[in-house]
CSV table of C-alpha atoms in Angstrom, one decimal:
chain,number,residue,atom,x,y,z
I,15,MET,CA,21.3,-16.3,-12.1
I,16,LYS,CA,19.8,-19.2,-10.2
I,17,LYS,CA,18.2,-22.0,-12.1
I,18,TYR,CA,14.8,-21.9,-10.2
I,19,LYS,CA,12.7,-19.1,-8.9
I,20,VAL,CA,9.6,-19.4,-6.8
I,21,VAL,CA,7.2,-17.2,-4.8
I,22,PHE,CA,5.2,-18.6,-2.0
I,23,HIS,CA,1.9,-16.6,-1.4
I,24,VAL,CA,0.5,-16.5,2.1
I,25,ASP,CA,-2.7,-14.6,3.1
I,26,GLU,CA,-4.0,-16.5,6.2
I,27,MET,CA,-2.4,-16.6,9.6
I,28,ASN,CA,-3.0,-20.3,9.9
I,29,LYS,CA,-1.0,-21.0,6.7
I,30,TRP,CA,2.3,-19.4,7.9
I,31,GLU,CA,3.8,-22.5,9.5
I,32,LEU,CA,3.1,-24.6,6.4
I,33,THR,CA,4.4,-21.8,4.1
I,34,ILE,CA,7.7,-21.5,6.0
I,35,ASN,CA,8.1,-25.2,6.1
I,36,ASN,CA,7.6,-25.3,2.3
I,37,ALA,CA,10.2,-22.6,1.8
I,38,ASN,CA,12.6,-24.5,4.0
I,39,ASN,CA,12.0,-27.8,2.1
I,40,ILE,CA,12.8,-26.3,-1.3
I,41,LEU,CA,15.9,-24.6,0.2
I,42,LYS,CA,17.1,-27.9,1.6
I,43,ASP,CA,16.3,-29.7,-1.7
I,44,VAL,CA,17.9,-27.4,-4.2
I,45,LYS,CA,19.6,-24.7,-2.1
I,46,GLU,CA,22.2,-23.3,-4.4
I,47,GLU,CA,19.9,-23.3,-7.3
I,48,VAL,CA,16.7,-21.5,-6.1
I,49,GLU,CA,15.6,-18.0,-5.4
I,50,VAL,CA,12.8,-18.1,-2.8
I,51,VAL,CA,10.4,-15.2,-2.1
I,52,VAL,CA,7.6,-15.4,0.5
I,53,LEU,CA,5.0,-12.8,-0.1
I,54,ALA,CA,2.4,-12.0,2.7
I,55,ASN,CA,-0.8,-10.0,2.2
I,56,TYR,CA,-4.2,-9.7,3.8
I,57,GLU,CA,-4.4,-10.9,7.5
I,58,SER,CA,-1.1,-12.9,7.3
I,59,VAL,CA,0.9,-9.6,7.6
I,60,LYS,CA,0.2,-9.8,11.4
I,61,LEU,CA,3.2,-12.1,11.6
I,62,VAL,CA,5.6,-9.4,10.4
I,63,ASN,CA,4.6,-7.1,13.2
I,64,SER,CA,7.7,-6.9,15.5
I,65,LYS,CA,5.5,-5.7,18.4
I,66,GLU,CA,3.8,-9.1,18.4
I,67,ASN,CA,5.3,-12.1,20.0
I,68,TYR,CA,5.5,-15.1,17.5
I,69,ASP,CA,7.9,-18.0,17.2
I,70,ARG,CA,9.9,-16.8,14.1
I,71,ASP,CA,12.9,-19.2,14.4
I,72,LEU,CA,12.4,-21.1,11.2
I,73,MET,CA,11.4,-17.9,9.4
I,74,LYS,CA,14.7,-16.3,10.4
I,75,GLU,CA,16.6,-19.4,9.5
I,76,THR,CA,15.1,-19.5,6.0
I,77,HIS,CA,15.9,-15.8,5.6
I,78,LYS,CA,19.5,-16.5,6.5
I,79,LYS,CA,19.5,-19.3,3.9
I,80,GLY,CA,18.4,-16.8,1.3
I,81,ALA,CA,14.6,-16.6,1.3
I,82,LYS,CA,13.3,-13.0,0.8
I,83,TYR,CA,10.2,-11.9,2.8
I,84,ILE,CA,7.9,-9.3,1.4
I,85,ALA,CA,4.8,-7.7,3.0
I,86,CYS,CA,2.0,-5.7,1.4
I,87,LYS,CA,1.6,-2.1,2.6
I,88,ASN,CA,-2.2,-2.1,1.8
I,89,ALA,CA,-2.5,-5.1,4.1
I,90,LEU,CA,-0.5,-3.5,6.9
I,91,LYS,CA,-2.8,-0.5,6.7
I,92,GLY,CA,-5.8,-2.8,6.8
I,93,GLN,CA,-4.4,-4.5,9.9
I,94,LYS,CA,-3.4,-1.1,11.4
I,95,ILE,CA,0.3,-2.1,11.7
I,96,PRO,CA,2.6,0.9,11.3
I,97,GLU,CA,5.3,0.4,8.7
I,98,GLU,CA,8.0,1.2,11.2
I,99,ASP,CA,6.9,-1.8,13.3
I,100,VAL,CA,7.6,-4.3,10.6
I,101,LEU,CA,10.5,-6.8,11.2
I,102,ASP,CA,13.7,-5.3,9.8
I,103,PHE,CA,14.4,-8.2,7.4
I,104,VAL,CA,11.0,-7.9,5.7
I,105,GLU,CA,10.7,-5.8,2.5
I,106,LEU,CA,7.6,-3.8,1.7
I,107,VAL,CA,5.7,-3.3,-1.5
I,108,GLN,CA,2.5,-1.2,-2.1
I,109,ALA,CA,0.3,-4.0,-3.4
I,110,GLY,CA,1.2,-7.6,-2.8
I,111,VAL,CA,-0.9,-8.7,-5.8
I,112,SER,CA,1.1,-6.4,-8.1
I,113,GLU,CA,4.3,-7.9,-6.9
I,114,LEU,CA,3.0,-11.5,-7.3
I,115,THR,CA,2.0,-10.6,-10.9
I,116,LYS,CA,5.4,-9.0,-11.6
I,117,LEU,CA,7.4,-11.8,-10.1
I,118,GLN,CA,5.5,-14.4,-12.3
I,119,HIS,CA,6.1,-12.2,-15.3
I,120,GLU,CA,9.9,-12.4,-14.4
I,121,GLY,CA,9.7,-16.2,-14.5
I,122,TYR,CA,8.9,-17.0,-10.8
I,123,ALA,CA,6.8,-20.1,-10.2
I,124,TYR,CA,3.8,-19.5,-7.9
I,125,ILE,CA,2.9,-21.7,-5.0
I,126,LYS,CA,0.0,-21.2,-2.6
I,127,PRO,CA,0.3,-23.5,0.4
T,16,MET,CA,-1.1,-4.7,-25.2
T,17,LYS,CA,-0.9,-4.1,-21.4
T,18,LYS,CA,2.3,-4.7,-19.5
T,19,TYR,CA,0.8,-7.1,-16.9
T,20,LYS,CA,-1.9,-9.8,-17.0
T,21,VAL,CA,-3.3,-11.7,-14.1
T,22,VAL,CA,-6.1,-14.1,-13.4
T,23,PHE,CA,-7.6,-14.4,-9.9
T,24,HIS,CA,-9.1,-17.8,-9.2
T,25,VAL,CA,-12.0,-18.1,-6.7
T,26,ASP,CA,-13.8,-21.4,-5.9
T,27,GLU,CA,-15.2,-20.8,-2.4
T,28,MET,CA,-18.0,-18.4,-1.5
T,29,ASN,CA,-16.1,-17.1,1.6
T,30,LYS,CA,-13.1,-16.0,-0.6
T,31,TRP,CA,-15.1,-13.6,-2.9
T,32,GLU,CA,-14.7,-10.5,-0.8
T,33,LEU,CA,-10.9,-11.0,-0.5
T,34,THR,CA,-10.7,-11.8,-4.2
T,35,ILE,CA,-12.5,-8.7,-5.4
T,36,ASN,CA,-10.5,-6.6,-3.0
T,37,ASN,CA,-7.3,-8.1,-4.5
T,38,ALA,CA,-8.5,-7.3,-8.0
T,39,ASN,CA,-9.4,-3.7,-6.9
T,40,ASN,CA,-5.9,-3.3,-5.3
T,41,ILE,CA,-4.0,-4.2,-8.4
T,42,LEU,CA,-6.3,-2.0,-10.5
T,43,LYS,CA,-5.6,0.9,-8.2
T,44,ASP,CA,-1.9,0.2,-8.1
T,45,VAL,CA,-1.1,-0.3,-11.8
T,46,LYS,CA,-4.5,0.5,-13.5
T,47,GLU,CA,-3.5,1.4,-17.0
T,48,GLU,CA,-1.0,-1.4,-17.3
T,49,VAL,CA,-2.9,-4.5,-16.1
T,50,GLU,CA,-5.4,-6.9,-17.6
T,51,VAL,CA,-7.4,-8.4,-14.8
T,52,VAL,CA,-9.5,-11.6,-15.0
T,53,VAL,CA,-11.5,-13.1,-12.1
T,54,LEU,CA,-12.4,-16.7,-12.8
T,55,ALA,CA,-15.1,-18.4,-10.6
T,56,ASN,CA,-15.7,-22.1,-10.5
T,57,TYR,CA,-17.1,-24.7,-8.0
T,58,GLU,CA,-19.4,-23.3,-5.3
T,59,SER,CA,-18.2,-19.7,-5.8
T,60,VAL,CA,-20.4,-19.4,-8.9
T,61,LYS,CA,-23.4,-18.8,-6.6
T,62,LEU,CA,-22.4,-15.2,-6.5
T,63,VAL,CA,-23.0,-14.7,-10.2
T,64,ASN,CA,-26.6,-15.9,-9.9
T,65,SER,CA,-28.7,-12.7,-10.6
T,66,LYS,CA,-31.6,-14.2,-8.8
T,67,GLU,CA,-29.7,-14.1,-5.5
T,68,ASN,CA,-29.3,-11.0,-3.5
T,69,TYR,CA,-25.6,-10.2,-2.8
T,70,ASP,CA,-23.7,-7.0,-2.3
T,71,ARG,CA,-22.0,-6.7,-5.6
T,72,ASP,CA,-21.0,-3.0,-5.5
T,73,LEU,CA,-17.2,-3.4,-5.6
T,74,MET,CA,-17.5,-6.3,-8.1
T,75,LYS,CA,-19.4,-3.9,-10.5
T,76,GLU,CA,-16.9,-1.1,-9.8
T,77,THR,CA,-13.9,-3.3,-10.7
T,78,HIS,CA,-15.7,-4.5,-13.8
T,79,LYS,CA,-16.2,-0.9,-14.8
T,80,LYS,CA,-12.4,-0.3,-14.2
T,81,GLY,CA,-11.7,-3.1,-16.7
T,82,ALA,CA,-11.8,-6.4,-14.7
T,83,LYS,CA,-13.3,-9.3,-16.7
T,84,TYR,CA,-15.4,-11.8,-14.8
T,85,ILE,CA,-15.7,-15.4,-16.0
T,86,ALA,CA,-17.8,-18.3,-14.6
T,87,CYS,CA,-17.6,-22.0,-15.3
T,88,LYS,CA,-20.6,-23.7,-16.9
T,89,ASN,CA,-19.8,-27.1,-15.3
T,90,ALA,CA,-20.0,-25.3,-11.9
T,91,LEU,CA,-23.3,-23.6,-12.8
T,92,LYS,CA,-24.7,-27.0,-13.6
T,93,GLY,CA,-23.4,-28.4,-10.4
T,94,GLN,CA,-25.0,-25.6,-8.5
T,95,LYS,CA,-28.3,-25.8,-10.6
T,96,ILE,CA,-28.0,-22.2,-11.8
T,97,PRO,CA,-29.5,-21.7,-15.2
T,98,GLU,CA,-27.1,-20.0,-17.6
T,99,GLU,CA,-29.7,-17.3,-18.4
T,100,ASP,CA,-29.8,-16.3,-14.7
T,101,VAL,CA,-26.1,-15.3,-14.7
T,102,LEU,CA,-25.3,-11.6,-14.2
T,103,ASP,CA,-25.1,-10.0,-17.7
T,104,PHE,CA,-21.5,-8.7,-17.4
T,105,VAL,CA,-20.1,-12.2,-16.5
T,106,GLU,CA,-18.8,-14.3,-19.4
T,107,LEU,CA,-19.1,-18.1,-19.5
T,108,VAL,CA,-16.7,-20.9,-20.3
T,109,GLN,CA,-17.3,-24.6,-20.4
T,110,ALA,CA,-14.6,-25.6,-17.9
T,111,GLY,CA,-13.0,-23.0,-15.6
T,112,VAL,CA,-9.9,-25.1,-15.2
T,113,SER,CA,-9.3,-25.2,-19.0
T,114,GLU,CA,-9.6,-21.4,-19.1
T,115,LEU,CA,-7.2,-21.0,-16.1
T,116,THR,CA,-4.7,-23.2,-18.0
T,117,LYS,CA,-5.1,-21.4,-21.3
T,118,LEU,CA,-4.8,-17.9,-19.7
T,119,GLN,CA,-1.5,-19.0,-18.0
T,120,HIS,CA,-0.2,-20.3,-21.4
T,121,GLU,CA,-1.1,-16.8,-22.8
T,122,GLY,CA,1.2,-15.3,-20.1
T,123,TYR,CA,-1.3,-14.5,-17.4
T,124,ALA,CA,0.0,-14.7,-13.8
T,125,TYR,CA,-2.1,-16.8,-11.4
T,126,ILE,CA,-3.2,-15.7,-8.0
T,127,LYS,CA,-5.4,-17.7,-5.6
T,128,PRO,CA,-6.6,-15.5,-2.7
B,18,MET,CA,3.8,-32.7,-27.4
B,19,LYS,CA,0.4,-31.7,-26.1
B,20,LYS,CA,-0.9,-28.2,-26.4
B,21,TYR,CA,-1.7,-27.6,-22.7
B,22,LYS,CA,0.0,-28.6,-19.5
B,23,VAL,CA,-1.3,-28.1,-16.0
B,24,VAL,CA,-0.4,-29.2,-12.5
B,25,PHE,CA,-3.0,-29.3,-9.8
B,26,HIS,CA,-1.6,-28.8,-6.2
B,27,VAL,CA,-3.4,-30.4,-3.3
B,28,ASP,CA,-2.2,-30.1,0.4
B,29,GLU,CA,-5.3,-30.6,2.4
B,30,MET,CA,-7.4,-33.8,2.7
B,31,ASN,CA,-10.6,-31.9,2.3
B,32,LYS,CA,-9.6,-30.6,-1.1
B,33,TRP,CA,-9.0,-34.0,-2.7
B,34,GLU,CA,-12.5,-34.5,-4.1
B,35,LEU,CA,-12.5,-31.0,-5.7
B,36,THR,CA,-9.0,-31.5,-7.1
B,37,ILE,CA,-9.8,-34.8,-8.7
B,38,ASN,CA,-13.1,-33.4,-10.1
B,39,ASN,CA,-11.1,-30.4,-11.5
B,40,ALA,CA,-8.6,-32.8,-13.2
B,41,ASN,CA,-11.5,-34.8,-14.6
B,42,ASN,CA,-13.2,-31.7,-15.9
B,43,ILE,CA,-10.2,-30.5,-17.9
B,44,LEU,CA,-9.6,-34.1,-19.2
B,45,LYS,CA,-13.2,-34.2,-20.4
B,46,ASP,CA,-13.0,-30.7,-21.9
B,47,VAL,CA,-9.7,-30.9,-23.8
B,48,LYS,CA,-8.7,-34.5,-23.4
B,49,GLU,CA,-6.3,-35.1,-26.3
B,50,GLU,CA,-4.6,-31.8,-25.8
B,51,VAL,CA,-3.7,-31.6,-22.1
B,52,GLU,CA,-1.0,-33.1,-19.8
B,53,VAL,CA,-2.4,-33.3,-16.3
B,54,VAL,CA,-0.3,-33.7,-13.2
B,55,VAL,CA,-1.8,-33.8,-9.6
B,56,LEU,CA,0.8,-33.2,-7.0
B,57,ALA,CA,0.1,-33.9,-3.3
B,58,ASN,CA,2.1,-32.7,-0.4
B,59,TYR,CA,1.6,-32.0,3.4
B,60,GLU,CA,-1.4,-33.9,5.0
B,61,SER,CA,-3.0,-34.6,1.6
B,62,VAL,CA,-0.6,-37.5,1.1
B,63,LYS,CA,-2.7,-39.6,3.4
B,64,LEU,CA,-4.9,-40.4,0.4
B,65,VAL,CA,-2.1,-42.2,-1.4
B,66,ASN,CA,-1.5,-44.6,1.5
B,67,SER,CA,-2.7,-48.0,0.1
B,68,LYS,CA,-3.2,-49.3,3.7
B,69,GLU,CA,-6.0,-46.8,4.2
B,70,ASN,CA,-9.5,-47.3,2.8
B,71,TYR,CA,-10.7,-44.4,0.6
B,72,ASP,CA,-13.0,-44.1,-2.4
B,73,ARG,CA,-10.4,-43.7,-5.2
B,74,ASP,CA,-12.6,-44.6,-8.2
B,75,LEU,CA,-12.5,-41.2,-9.9
B,76,MET,CA,-8.8,-40.9,-9.0
B,77,LYS,CA,-8.1,-44.2,-10.8
B,78,GLU,CA,-10.3,-43.2,-13.7
B,79,THR,CA,-8.5,-39.9,-14.3
B,80,HIS,CA,-5.2,-41.8,-14.0
B,81,LYS,CA,-6.4,-44.2,-16.8
B,82,LYS,CA,-7.3,-41.1,-18.9
B,83,GLY,CA,-3.7,-39.9,-18.5
B,84,ALA,CA,-3.4,-37.8,-15.3
B,85,LYS,CA,-0.2,-38.4,-13.5
B,86,TYR,CA,-0.2,-38.5,-9.7
B,87,ILE,CA,2.9,-37.4,-7.7
B,88,ALA,CA,3.4,-37.4,-3.9
B,89,CYS,CA,6.1,-35.7,-1.8
B,90,LYS,CA,8.5,-37.9,0.1
B,91,ASN,CA,9.0,-35.3,2.8
B,92,ALA,CA,5.3,-35.2,3.4
B,93,LEU,CA,5.1,-39.1,3.5
B,94,LYS,CA,7.8,-39.0,6.2
B,95,GLY,CA,5.9,-36.3,8.1
B,96,GLN,CA,2.7,-38.4,8.0
B,97,LYS,CA,4.7,-41.6,8.9
B,98,ILE,CA,3.6,-43.4,5.7
B,99,PRO,CA,6.3,-45.9,4.5
B,100,GLU,CA,7.1,-45.3,0.8
B,101,GLU,CA,6.4,-49.0,0.0
B,102,ASP,CA,2.7,-48.4,1.1
B,103,VAL,CA,2.1,-45.8,-1.5
B,104,LEU,CA,-0.4,-46.7,-4.3
B,105,ASP,CA,1.5,-48.2,-7.1
B,106,PHE,CA,0.4,-45.7,-9.8
B,107,VAL,CA,1.6,-42.7,-7.7
B,108,GLU,CA,5.1,-41.4,-8.5
B,109,LEU,CA,7.3,-40.0,-5.7
B,110,VAL,CA,9.6,-36.9,-5.6
B,111,GLN,CA,11.7,-35.8,-2.7
B,112,ALA,CA,10.2,-32.3,-2.3
B,113,GLY,CA,6.8,-31.5,-3.8
B,114,VAL,CA,7.5,-27.8,-3.8
B,115,SER,CA,10.6,-28.3,-5.9
B,116,GLU,CA,8.6,-30.4,-8.4
B,117,LEU,CA,5.9,-27.7,-8.5
B,118,THR,CA,8.6,-25.1,-9.3
B,119,LYS,CA,10.3,-27.3,-12.0
B,120,LEU,CA,7.0,-28.1,-13.7
B,121,GLN,CA,6.1,-24.4,-13.9
B,122,HIS,CA,9.5,-23.6,-15.3
B,123,GLU,CA,8.7,-26.3,-18.0
B,124,GLY,CA,5.6,-24.4,-18.9
B,125,TYR,CA,2.9,-26.1,-16.8
B,126,ALA,CA,0.1,-23.9,-15.6
B,127,TYR,CA,-0.6,-24.1,-11.8
B,128,ILE,CA,-4.0,-24.5,-10.2
B,129,LYS,CA,-4.7,-24.7,-6.5
B,130,PRO,CA,-8.3,-25.9,-6.0
């Protein structure tokens, strides 16, 4: 078990870059010791739509370093994004807010960039 | 005692709709198992002023489903809203930030939509 | 050991005033019982640049009342602020997000104004 656990919460498109940079910074700082989750809900799930063309280089790099990406199915529905179009390395949960609650109950710190 | 506890923090008027939708989503997802608190401070307390006309249908619905709404007295003073004008189902605390701290010490997860 | 512990997270310049007011409100409400940390990263570190002229009266007052101010070195670098120019009462950490995670693991509540 790793020493530190943290979930980053993103719900606005214009906060993705900062959120991924934050995830990258903690991975660089305490890499072997931290479990990183990035959870996206509301409009921010647009970024995980594989049919849309975004720069996802740092997102993929942090994923390779161990960051887990999770998106909210309710939000995908709200944004009319079919689940099969979601990037293949992104996990899905029914309600992002339930997952944020559960993760904190499991000892994850919460950061909202 | 319920399995999950979460406090949603709102301090901007333009985040109320998202916050109430978030509260509704977790209640739909894990209804019997979650204690939900919505805490409003700073300018967001305008919504709890019964003298102002806002659409509060989903707010009332989530309240009926068990969500507790709390507003900060310091913020009411800052917005010049008399305490007696606050919606009758909204509880008051002196300082919203103290309540957010206490709730987290009691095991509540924190979400800032 | 104090009864309550809370870290306020600020990463936008336009949230500094609200953040410091929040810190001041909890100190007024439960002064003897609360450890308050204000952690600044991303663009918000501009405020801790001693070469820039900002109104820092309430910031200094809350510091005198016991609030600890911490800034992120990664963010200082991003904003091209030399570490020696940081206000003398502000402590530095390599990565603000690591510190936010560690503080929560130590039992600090988290608030993002």
